[in-house]
mmCIF file of C-alpha atoms (C1' of nucleotides) and ligand atoms in Angstrom:
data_model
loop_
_atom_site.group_PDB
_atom_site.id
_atom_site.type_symbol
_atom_site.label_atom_id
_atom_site.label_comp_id
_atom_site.label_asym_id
_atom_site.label_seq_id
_atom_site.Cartn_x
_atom_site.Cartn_y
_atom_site.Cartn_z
ATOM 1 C CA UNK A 2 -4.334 135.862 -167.000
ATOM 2 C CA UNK A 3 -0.900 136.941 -167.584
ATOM 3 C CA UNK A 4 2.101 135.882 -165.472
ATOM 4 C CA UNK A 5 1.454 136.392 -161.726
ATOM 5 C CA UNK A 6 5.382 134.962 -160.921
ATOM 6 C CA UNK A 7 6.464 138.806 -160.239
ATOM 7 C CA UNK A 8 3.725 140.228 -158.983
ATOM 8 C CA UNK A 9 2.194 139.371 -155.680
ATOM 9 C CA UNK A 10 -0.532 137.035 -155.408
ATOM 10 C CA UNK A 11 -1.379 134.286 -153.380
ATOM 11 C CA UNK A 12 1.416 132.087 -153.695
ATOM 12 C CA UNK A 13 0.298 129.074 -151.521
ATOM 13 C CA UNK A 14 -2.511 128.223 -154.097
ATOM 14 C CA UNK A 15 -0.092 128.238 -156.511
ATOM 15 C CA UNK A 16 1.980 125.658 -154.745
ATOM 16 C CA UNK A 17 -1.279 123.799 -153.544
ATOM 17 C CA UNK A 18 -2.893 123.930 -156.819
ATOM 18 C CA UNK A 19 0.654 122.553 -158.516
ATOM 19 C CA UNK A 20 0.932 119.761 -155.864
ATOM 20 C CA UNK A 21 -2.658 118.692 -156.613
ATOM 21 C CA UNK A 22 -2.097 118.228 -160.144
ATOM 22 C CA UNK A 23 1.612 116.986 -159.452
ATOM 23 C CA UNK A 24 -0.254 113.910 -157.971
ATOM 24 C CA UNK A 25 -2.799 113.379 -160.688
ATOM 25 C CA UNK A 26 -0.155 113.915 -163.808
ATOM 26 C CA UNK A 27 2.117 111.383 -161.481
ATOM 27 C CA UNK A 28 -0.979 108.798 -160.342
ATOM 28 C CA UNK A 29 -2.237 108.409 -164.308
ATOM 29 C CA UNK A 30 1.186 107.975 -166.114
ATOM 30 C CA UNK A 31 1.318 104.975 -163.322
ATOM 31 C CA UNK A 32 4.713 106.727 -161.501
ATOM 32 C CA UNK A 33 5.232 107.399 -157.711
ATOM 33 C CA UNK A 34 5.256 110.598 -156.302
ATOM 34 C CA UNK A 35 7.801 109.385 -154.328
ATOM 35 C CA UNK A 36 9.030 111.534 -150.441
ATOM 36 C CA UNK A 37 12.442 112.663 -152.403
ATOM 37 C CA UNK A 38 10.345 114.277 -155.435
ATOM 38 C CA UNK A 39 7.607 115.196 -153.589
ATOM 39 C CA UNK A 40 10.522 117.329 -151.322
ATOM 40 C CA UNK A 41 12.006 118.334 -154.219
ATOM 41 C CA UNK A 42 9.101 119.754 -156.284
ATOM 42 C CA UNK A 43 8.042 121.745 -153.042
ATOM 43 C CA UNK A 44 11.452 123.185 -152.622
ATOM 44 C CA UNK A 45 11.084 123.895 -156.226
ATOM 45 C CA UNK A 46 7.463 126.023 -155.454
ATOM 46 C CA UNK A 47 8.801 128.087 -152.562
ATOM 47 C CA UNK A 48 9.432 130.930 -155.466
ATOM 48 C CA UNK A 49 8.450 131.314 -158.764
ATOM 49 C CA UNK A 50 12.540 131.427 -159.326
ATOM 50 C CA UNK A 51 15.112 129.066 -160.429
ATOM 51 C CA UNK A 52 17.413 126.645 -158.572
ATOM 52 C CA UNK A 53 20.562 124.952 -159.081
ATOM 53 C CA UNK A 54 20.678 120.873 -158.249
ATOM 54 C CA UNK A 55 23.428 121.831 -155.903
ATOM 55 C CA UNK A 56 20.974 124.259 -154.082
ATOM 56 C CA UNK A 57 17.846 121.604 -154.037
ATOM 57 C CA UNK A 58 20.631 119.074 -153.003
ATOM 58 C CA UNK A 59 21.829 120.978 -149.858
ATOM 59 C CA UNK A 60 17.837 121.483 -149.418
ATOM 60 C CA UNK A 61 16.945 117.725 -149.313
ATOM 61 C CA UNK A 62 19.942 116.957 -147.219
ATOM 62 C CA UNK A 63 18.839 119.078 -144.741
ATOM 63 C CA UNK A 64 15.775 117.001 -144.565
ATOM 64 C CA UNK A 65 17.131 113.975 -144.112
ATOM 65 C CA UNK A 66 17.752 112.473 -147.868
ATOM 66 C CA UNK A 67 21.226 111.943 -149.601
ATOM 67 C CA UNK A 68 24.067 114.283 -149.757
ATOM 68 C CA UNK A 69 25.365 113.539 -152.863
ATOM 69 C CA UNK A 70 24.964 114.847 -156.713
ATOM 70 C CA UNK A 71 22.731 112.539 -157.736
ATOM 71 C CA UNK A 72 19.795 112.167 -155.896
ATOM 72 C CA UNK A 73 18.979 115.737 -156.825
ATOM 73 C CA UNK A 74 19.772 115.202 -160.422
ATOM 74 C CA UNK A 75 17.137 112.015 -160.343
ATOM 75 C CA UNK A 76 14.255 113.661 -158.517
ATOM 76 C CA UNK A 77 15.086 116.790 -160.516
ATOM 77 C CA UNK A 78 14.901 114.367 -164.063
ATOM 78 C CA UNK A 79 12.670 112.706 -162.969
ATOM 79 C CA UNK A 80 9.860 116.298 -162.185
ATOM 80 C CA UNK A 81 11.506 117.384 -166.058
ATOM 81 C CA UNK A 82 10.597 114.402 -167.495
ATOM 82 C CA UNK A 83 7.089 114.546 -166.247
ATOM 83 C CA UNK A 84 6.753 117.958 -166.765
ATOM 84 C CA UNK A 85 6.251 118.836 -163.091
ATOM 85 C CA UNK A 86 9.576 121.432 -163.549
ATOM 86 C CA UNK A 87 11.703 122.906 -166.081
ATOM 87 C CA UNK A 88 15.363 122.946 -166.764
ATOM 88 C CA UNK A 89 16.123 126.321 -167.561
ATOM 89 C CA UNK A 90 19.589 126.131 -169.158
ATOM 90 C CA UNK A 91 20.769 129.820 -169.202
ATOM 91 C CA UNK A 92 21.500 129.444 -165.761
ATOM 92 C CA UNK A 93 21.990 125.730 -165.350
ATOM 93 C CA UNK A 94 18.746 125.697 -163.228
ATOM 94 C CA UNK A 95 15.568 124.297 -162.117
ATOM 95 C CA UNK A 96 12.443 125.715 -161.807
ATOM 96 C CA UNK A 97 8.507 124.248 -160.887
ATOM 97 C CA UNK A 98 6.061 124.064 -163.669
ATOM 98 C CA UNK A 99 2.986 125.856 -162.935
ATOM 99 C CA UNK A 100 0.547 124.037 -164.439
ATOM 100 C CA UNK A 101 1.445 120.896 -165.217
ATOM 101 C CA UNK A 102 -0.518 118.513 -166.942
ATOM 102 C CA UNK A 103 -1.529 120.486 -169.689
ATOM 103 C CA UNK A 104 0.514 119.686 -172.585
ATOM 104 C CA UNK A 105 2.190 123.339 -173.324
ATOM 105 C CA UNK A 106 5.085 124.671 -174.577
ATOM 106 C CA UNK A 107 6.613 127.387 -172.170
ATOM 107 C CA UNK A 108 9.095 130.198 -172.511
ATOM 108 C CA UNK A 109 10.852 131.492 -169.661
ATOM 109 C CA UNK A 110 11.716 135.133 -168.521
ATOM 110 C CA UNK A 111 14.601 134.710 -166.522
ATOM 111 C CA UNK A 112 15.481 137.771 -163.989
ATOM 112 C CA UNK A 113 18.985 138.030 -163.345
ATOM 113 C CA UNK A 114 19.368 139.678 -160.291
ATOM 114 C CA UNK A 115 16.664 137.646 -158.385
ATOM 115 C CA UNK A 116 16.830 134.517 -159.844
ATOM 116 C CA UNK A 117 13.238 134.605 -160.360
ATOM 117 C CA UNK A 118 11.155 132.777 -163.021
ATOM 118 C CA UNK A 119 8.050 133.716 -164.999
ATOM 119 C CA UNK A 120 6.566 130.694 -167.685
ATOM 120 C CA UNK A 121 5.157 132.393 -170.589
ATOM 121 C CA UNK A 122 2.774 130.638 -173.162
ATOM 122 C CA UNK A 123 5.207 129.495 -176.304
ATOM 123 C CA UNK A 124 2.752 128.257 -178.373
ATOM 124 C CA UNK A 125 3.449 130.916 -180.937
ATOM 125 C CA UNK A 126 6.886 130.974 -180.777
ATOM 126 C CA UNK A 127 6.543 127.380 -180.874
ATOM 127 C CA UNK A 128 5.256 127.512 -184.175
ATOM 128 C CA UNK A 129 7.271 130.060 -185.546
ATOM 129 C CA UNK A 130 10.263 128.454 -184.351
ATOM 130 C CA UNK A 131 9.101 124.794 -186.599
ATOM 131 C CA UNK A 132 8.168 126.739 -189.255
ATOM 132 C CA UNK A 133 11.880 128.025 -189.210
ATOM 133 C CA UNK A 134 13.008 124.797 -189.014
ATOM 134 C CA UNK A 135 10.724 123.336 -192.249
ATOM 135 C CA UNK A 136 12.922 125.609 -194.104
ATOM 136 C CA UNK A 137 15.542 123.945 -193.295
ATOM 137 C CA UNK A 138 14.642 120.349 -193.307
ATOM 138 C CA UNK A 139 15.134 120.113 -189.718
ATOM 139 C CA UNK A 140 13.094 117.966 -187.193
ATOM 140 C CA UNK A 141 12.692 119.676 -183.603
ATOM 141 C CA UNK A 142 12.470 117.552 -180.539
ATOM 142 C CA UNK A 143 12.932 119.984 -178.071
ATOM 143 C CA UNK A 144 12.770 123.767 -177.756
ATOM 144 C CA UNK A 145 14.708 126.204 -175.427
ATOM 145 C CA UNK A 146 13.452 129.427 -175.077
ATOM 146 C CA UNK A 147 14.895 132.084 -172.477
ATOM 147 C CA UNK A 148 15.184 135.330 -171.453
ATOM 148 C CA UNK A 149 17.473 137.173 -169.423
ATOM 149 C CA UNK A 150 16.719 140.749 -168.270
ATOM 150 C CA UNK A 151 14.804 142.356 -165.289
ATOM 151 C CA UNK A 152 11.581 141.626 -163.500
ATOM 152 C CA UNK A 153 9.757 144.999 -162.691
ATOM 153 C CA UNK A 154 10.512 144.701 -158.911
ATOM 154 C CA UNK A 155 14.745 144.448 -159.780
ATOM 155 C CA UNK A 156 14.237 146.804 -162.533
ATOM 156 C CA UNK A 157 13.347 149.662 -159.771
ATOM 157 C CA UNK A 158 15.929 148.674 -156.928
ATOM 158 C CA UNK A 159 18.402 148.795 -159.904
ATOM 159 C CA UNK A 160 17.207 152.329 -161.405
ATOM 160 C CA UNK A 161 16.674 153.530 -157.356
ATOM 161 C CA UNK A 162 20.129 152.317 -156.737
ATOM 162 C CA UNK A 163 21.443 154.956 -159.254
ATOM 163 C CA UNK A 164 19.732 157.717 -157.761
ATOM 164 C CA UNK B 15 17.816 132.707 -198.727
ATOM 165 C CA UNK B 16 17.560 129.436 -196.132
ATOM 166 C CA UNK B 17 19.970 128.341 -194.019
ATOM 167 C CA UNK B 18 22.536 126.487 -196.200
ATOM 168 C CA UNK B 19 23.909 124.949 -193.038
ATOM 169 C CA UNK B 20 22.796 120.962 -193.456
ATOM 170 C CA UNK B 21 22.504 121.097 -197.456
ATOM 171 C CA UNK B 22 25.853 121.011 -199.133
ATOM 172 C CA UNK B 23 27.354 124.480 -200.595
ATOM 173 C CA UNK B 24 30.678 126.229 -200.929
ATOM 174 C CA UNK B 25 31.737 126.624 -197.111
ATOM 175 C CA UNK B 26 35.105 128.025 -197.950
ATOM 176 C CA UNK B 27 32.962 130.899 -199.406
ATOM 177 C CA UNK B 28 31.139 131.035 -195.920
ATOM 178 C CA UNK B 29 34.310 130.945 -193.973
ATOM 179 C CA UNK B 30 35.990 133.557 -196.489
ATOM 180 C CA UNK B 31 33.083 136.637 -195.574
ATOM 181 C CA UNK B 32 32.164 135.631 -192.326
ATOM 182 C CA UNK B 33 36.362 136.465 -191.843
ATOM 183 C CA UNK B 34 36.681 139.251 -193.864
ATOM 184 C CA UNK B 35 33.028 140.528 -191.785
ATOM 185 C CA UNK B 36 34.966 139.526 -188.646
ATOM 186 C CA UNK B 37 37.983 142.375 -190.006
ATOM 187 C CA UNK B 38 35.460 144.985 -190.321
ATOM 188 C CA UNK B 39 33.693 144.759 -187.630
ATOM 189 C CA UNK B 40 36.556 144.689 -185.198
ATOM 190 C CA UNK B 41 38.107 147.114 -186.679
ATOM 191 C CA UNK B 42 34.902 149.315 -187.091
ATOM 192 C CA UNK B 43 35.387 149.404 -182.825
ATOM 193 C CA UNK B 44 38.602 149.577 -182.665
ATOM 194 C CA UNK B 45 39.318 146.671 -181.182
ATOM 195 C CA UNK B 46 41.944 143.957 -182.536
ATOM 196 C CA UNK B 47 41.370 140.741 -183.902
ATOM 197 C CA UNK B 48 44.381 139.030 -182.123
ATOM 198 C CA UNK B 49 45.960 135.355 -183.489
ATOM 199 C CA UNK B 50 44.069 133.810 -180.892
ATOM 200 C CA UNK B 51 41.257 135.166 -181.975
ATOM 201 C CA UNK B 52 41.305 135.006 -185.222
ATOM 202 C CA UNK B 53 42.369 131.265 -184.980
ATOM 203 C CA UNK B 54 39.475 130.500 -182.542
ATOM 204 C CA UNK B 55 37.061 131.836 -185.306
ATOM 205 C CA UNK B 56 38.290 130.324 -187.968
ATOM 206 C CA UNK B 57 38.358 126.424 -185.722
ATOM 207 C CA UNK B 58 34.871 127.323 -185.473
ATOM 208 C CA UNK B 59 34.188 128.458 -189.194
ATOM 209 C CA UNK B 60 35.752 124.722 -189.995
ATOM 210 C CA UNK B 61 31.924 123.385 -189.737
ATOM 211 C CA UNK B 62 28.288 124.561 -189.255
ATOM 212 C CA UNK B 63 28.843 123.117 -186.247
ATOM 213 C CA UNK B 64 29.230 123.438 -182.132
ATOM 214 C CA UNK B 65 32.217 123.075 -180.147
ATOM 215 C CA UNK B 66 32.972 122.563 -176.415
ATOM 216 C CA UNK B 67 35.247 125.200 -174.480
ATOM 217 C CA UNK B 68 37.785 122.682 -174.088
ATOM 218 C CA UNK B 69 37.796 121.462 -177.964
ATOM 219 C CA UNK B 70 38.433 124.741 -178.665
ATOM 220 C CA UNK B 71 41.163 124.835 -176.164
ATOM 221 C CA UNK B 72 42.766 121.311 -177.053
ATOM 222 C CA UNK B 73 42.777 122.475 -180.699
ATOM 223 C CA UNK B 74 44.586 126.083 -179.656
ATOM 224 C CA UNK B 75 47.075 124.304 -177.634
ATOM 225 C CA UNK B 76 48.074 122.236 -180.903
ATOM 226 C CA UNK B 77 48.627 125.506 -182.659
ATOM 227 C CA UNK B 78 50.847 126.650 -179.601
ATOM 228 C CA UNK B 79 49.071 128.797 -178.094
ATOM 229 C CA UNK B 80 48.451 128.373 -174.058
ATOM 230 C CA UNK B 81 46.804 125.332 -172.566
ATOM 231 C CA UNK B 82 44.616 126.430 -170.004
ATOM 232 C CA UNK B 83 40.861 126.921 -170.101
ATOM 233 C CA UNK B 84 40.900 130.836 -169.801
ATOM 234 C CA UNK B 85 42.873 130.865 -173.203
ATOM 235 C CA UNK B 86 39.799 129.617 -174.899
ATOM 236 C CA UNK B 87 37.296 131.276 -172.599
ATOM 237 C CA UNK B 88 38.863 134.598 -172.895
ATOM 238 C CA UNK B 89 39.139 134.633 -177.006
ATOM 239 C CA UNK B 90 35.524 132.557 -177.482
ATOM 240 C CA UNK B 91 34.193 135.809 -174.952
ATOM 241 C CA UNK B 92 35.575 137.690 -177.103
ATOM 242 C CA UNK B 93 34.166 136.657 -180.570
ATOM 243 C CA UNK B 94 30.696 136.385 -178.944
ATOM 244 C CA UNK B 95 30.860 140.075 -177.218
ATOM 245 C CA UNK B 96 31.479 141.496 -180.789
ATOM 246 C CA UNK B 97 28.854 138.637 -182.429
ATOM 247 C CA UNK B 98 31.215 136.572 -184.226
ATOM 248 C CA UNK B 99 29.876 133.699 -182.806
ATOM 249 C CA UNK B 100 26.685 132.496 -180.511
ATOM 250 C CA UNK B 101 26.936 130.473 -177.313
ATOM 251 C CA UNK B 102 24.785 127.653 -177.161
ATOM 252 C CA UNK B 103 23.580 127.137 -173.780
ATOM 253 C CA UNK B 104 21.426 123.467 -174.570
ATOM 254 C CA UNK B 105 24.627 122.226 -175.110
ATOM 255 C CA UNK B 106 27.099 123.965 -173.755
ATOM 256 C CA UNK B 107 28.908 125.222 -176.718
ATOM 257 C CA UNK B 108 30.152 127.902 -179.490
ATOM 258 C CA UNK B 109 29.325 128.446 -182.882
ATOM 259 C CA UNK B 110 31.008 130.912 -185.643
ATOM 260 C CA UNK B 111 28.248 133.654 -186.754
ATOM 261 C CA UNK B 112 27.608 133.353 -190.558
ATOM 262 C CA UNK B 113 26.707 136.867 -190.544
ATOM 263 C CA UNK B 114 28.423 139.043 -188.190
ATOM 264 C CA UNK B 115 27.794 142.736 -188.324
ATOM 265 C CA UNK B 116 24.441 142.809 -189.229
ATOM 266 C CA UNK B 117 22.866 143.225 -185.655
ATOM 267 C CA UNK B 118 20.542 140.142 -185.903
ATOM 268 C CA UNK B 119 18.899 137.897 -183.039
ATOM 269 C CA UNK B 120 18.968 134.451 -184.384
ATOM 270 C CA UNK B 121 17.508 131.281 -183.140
ATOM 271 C CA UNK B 122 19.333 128.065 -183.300
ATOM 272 C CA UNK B 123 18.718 124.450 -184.762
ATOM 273 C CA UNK B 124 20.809 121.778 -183.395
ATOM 274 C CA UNK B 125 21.217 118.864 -184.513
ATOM 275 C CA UNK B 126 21.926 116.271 -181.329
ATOM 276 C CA UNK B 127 23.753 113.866 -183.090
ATOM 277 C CA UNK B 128 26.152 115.408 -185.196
ATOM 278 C CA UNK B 129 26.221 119.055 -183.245
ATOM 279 C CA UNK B 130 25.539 120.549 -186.457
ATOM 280 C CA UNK B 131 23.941 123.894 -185.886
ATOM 281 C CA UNK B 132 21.849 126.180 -188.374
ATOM 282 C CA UNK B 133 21.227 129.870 -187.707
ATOM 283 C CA UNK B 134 18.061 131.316 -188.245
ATOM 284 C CA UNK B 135 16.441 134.239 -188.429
ATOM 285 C CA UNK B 136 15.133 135.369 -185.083
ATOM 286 C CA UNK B 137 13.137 138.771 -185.607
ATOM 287 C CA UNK B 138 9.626 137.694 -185.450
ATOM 288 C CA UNK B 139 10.726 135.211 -182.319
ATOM 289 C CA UNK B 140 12.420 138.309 -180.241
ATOM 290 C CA UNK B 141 9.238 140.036 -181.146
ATOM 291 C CA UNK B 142 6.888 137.386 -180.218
ATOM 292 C CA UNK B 143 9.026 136.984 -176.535
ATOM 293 C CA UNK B 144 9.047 140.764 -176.516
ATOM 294 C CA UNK B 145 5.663 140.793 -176.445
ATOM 295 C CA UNK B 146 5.360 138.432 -173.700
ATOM 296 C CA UNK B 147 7.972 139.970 -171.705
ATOM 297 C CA UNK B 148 5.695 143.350 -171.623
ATOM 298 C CA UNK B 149 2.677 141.474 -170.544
ATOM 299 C CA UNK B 150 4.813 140.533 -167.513
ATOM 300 C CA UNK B 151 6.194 143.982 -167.144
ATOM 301 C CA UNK B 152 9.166 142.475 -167.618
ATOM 302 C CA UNK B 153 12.810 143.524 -169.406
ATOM 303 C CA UNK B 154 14.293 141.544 -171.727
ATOM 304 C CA UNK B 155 18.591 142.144 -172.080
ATOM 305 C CA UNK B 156 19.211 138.672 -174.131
ATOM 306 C CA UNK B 157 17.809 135.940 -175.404
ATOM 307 C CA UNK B 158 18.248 132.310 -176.213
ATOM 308 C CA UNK B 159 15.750 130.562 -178.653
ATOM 309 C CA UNK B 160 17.140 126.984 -178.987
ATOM 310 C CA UNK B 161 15.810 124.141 -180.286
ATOM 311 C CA UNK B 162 17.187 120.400 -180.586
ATOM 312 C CA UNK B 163 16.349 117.675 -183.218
ATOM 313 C CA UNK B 164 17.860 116.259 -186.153
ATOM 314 C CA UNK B 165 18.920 117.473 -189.302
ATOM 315 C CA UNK B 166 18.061 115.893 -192.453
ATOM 316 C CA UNK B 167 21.105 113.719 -192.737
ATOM 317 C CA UNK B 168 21.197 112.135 -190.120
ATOM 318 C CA UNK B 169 17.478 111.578 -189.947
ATOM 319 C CA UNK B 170 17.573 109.750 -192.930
ATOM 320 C CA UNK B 171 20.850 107.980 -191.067
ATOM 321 C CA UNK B 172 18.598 107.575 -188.131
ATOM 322 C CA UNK B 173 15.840 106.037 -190.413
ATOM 323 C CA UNK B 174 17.861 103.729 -192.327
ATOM 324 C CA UNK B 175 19.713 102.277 -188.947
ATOM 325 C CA UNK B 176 16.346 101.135 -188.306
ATOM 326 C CA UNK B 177 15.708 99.410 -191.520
ATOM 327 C "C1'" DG C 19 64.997 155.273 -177.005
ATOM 328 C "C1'" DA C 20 63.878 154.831 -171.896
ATOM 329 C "C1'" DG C 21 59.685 155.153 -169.376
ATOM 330 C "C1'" DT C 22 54.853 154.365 -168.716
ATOM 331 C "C1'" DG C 23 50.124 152.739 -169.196
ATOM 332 C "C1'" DT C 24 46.992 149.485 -171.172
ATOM 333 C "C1'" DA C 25 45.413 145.467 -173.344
ATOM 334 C "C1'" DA C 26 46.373 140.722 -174.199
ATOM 335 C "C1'" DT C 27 48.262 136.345 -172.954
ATOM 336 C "C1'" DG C 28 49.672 132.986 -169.901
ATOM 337 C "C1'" DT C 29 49.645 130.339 -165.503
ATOM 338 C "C1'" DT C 30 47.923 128.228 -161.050
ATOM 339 C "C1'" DA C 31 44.391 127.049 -158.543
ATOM 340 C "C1'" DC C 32 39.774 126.572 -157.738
ATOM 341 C "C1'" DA C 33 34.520 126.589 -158.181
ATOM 342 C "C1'" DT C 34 30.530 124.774 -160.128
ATOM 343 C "C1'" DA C 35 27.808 121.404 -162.778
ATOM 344 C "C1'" DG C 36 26.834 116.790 -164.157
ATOM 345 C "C1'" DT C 37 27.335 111.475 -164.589
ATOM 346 C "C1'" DA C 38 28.845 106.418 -164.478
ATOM 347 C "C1'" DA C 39 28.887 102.562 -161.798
ATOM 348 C "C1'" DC C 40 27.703 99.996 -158.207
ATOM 349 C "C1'" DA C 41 25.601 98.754 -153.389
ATOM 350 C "C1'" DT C 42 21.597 98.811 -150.639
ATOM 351 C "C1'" DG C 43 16.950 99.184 -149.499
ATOM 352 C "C1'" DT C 44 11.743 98.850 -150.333
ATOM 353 C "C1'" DC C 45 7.815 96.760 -151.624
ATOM 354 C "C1'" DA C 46 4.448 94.393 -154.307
ATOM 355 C "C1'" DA C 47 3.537 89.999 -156.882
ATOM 356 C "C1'" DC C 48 3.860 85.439 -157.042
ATOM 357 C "C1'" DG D 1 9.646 83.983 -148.305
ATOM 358 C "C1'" DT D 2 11.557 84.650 -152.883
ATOM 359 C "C1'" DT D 3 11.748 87.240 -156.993
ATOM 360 C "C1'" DG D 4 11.894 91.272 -159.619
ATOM 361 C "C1'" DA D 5 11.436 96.141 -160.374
ATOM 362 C "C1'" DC D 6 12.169 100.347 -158.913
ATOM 363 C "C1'" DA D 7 14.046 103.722 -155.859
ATOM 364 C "C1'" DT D 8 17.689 105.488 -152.978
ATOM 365 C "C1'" DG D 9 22.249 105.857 -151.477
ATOM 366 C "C1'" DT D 10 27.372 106.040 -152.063
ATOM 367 C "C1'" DT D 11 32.034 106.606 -154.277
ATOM 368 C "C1'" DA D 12 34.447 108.353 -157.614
ATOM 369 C "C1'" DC D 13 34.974 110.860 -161.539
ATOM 370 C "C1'" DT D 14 34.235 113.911 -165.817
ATOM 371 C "C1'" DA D 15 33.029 118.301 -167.713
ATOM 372 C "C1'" DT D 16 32.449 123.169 -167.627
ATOM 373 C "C1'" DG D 17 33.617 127.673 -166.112
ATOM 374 C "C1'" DT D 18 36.309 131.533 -163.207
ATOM 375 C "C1'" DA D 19 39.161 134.289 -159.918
ATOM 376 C "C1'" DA D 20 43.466 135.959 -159.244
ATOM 377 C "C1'" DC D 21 47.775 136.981 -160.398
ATOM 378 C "C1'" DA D 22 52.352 137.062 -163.343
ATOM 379 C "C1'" DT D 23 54.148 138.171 -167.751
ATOM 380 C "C1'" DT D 24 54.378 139.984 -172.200
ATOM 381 C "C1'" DA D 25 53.404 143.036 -176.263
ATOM 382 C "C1'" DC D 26 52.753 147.343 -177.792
ATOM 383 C "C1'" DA D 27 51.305 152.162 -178.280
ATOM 384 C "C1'" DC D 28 52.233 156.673 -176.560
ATOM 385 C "C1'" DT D 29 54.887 160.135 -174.192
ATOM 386 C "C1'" DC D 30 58.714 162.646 -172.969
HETATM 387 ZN ZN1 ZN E 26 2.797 131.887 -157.031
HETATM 388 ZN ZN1 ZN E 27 14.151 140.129 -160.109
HETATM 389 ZN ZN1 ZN E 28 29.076 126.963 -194.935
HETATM 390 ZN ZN1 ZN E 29 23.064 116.039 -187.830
#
DNA sequence: GAGTGTAATGTTACATAGTAACATGTCAAC
DNA sequence: GTTGACATGTTACTATGTAACATTACACTC
């Protein structure tokens, strides 16, 4: 199964599915899935796309929760650290994981006209990338990998827009 | 050849070709390196290392050149458009290219506590993402492979705090 | 060598992103 | 019902990045 993020499927298992196992990965590390994260991972699976904290903030205080900086920086660190989202630095964003739980490490295509998201699997380049690092006597904690471009959907309104 | 970055070596040898690189390949577009410019690059050549925006800038403004951010942002644009040096999105940051010229994608060690940074050969990785990106019918424009550890020094530094 | 166009530099002012520190609330355990 | 741990909220601030415009440097023409 490659990425469905920008092609269309049916998103609400995605989000249902990713909210089930949100509650699981939460229930057996002993953690509370608490309303504010909870909110804040759903806002998250509206799209497979990216959001700033500022976004997700104006989001939750719409609902009700705090208006200010940090209470979407804590629920947001607080879904990374679990590894129910990802911060996707290129665009100082946020974005749901889509299957949490499983231990993986993901890449990210990164569309830059839409904003939207697709997770690739990064076990290879994973690999690569510590092999790269042997070399040099380095010890990785923590990978980054991004891409910027097009997803097929903003690649056509961009080539129709020429025409 | 491995990345001589966290192993001791002649870095005035570095810093003297990745200048006289910098020359030609300005020149070879016919564009100019300027004394900001050329005084950015060389504050970064100082280390194998990242620097802030704003380091960049405080250390420009000591030199007498202007004191506001676009000074920096402007020449560090620059020196990255023409891939003299990388931007470091995990950490918000620049670093000099050790090999300008050669059109290379690279892939980035970082070490988190002394912002030392290592280039590495990126070829397979871009190839790897490439091939992910089709699956996804998706068009990759840039890149950012990125990972974050420690280098060997301060490992063992790291280590030996323990002790 | 004055005039003109362009690129580069500089400035002000602002926009966006992220965090430290502390006060308050919630809730389970004892 | 008190304690302690965690979660939420606030104020206030730091850090990073840009838009817009004024000024300067310099090549090119006439
Ligand atoms: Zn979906
Ligand atoms: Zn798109
Ligand atoms: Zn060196
Ligand atoms: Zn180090």
């Amino acid at each position: 199964m490659s990425s469905p993020a920008f092609h269309p499927h049916d998103h609400g298992h995605c989000i249902a599915t990713a909210l089930a196992q949100a509650e699981q990965v939460v229930a057996a590390r002993g953690l509370r899935l608490t309303p504010v994260r909870r909110r804040t991972l759903e806002i998250l699976l509206e799209r497979h796309g990216a959001m700033g904290a500022y976004d997700v903030l104006e989001r939750l205080a719409e609902d009700g929760f705090g208006h200010q900086p940090p209470v979407a920086y804590r629920a947001l660190d607080f879904l990374v650290e679990n590894g129910l989202a990802h911060r996707i630095r290129r665009i100082n964003a946020f974005t749901a994981c889509l299957h949490p739980g499983e231990d993986h490490h993901a890449a990210f295509l990164i569309c830059r006209a839409c904003n939207g998201v697709a997770e690739i699997p990064a076990a290879r380049l994973r690999a690569v990338m510590e092999a790269g690092a042997a070399e040099a006597d380095f010890s990785i904690e923590r990978v980054n990998l991004e891409a910027l471009g097009l997803c097929p959907e903003c690649r056509m309104a961009e080539a129709g827009g020429k025409a």
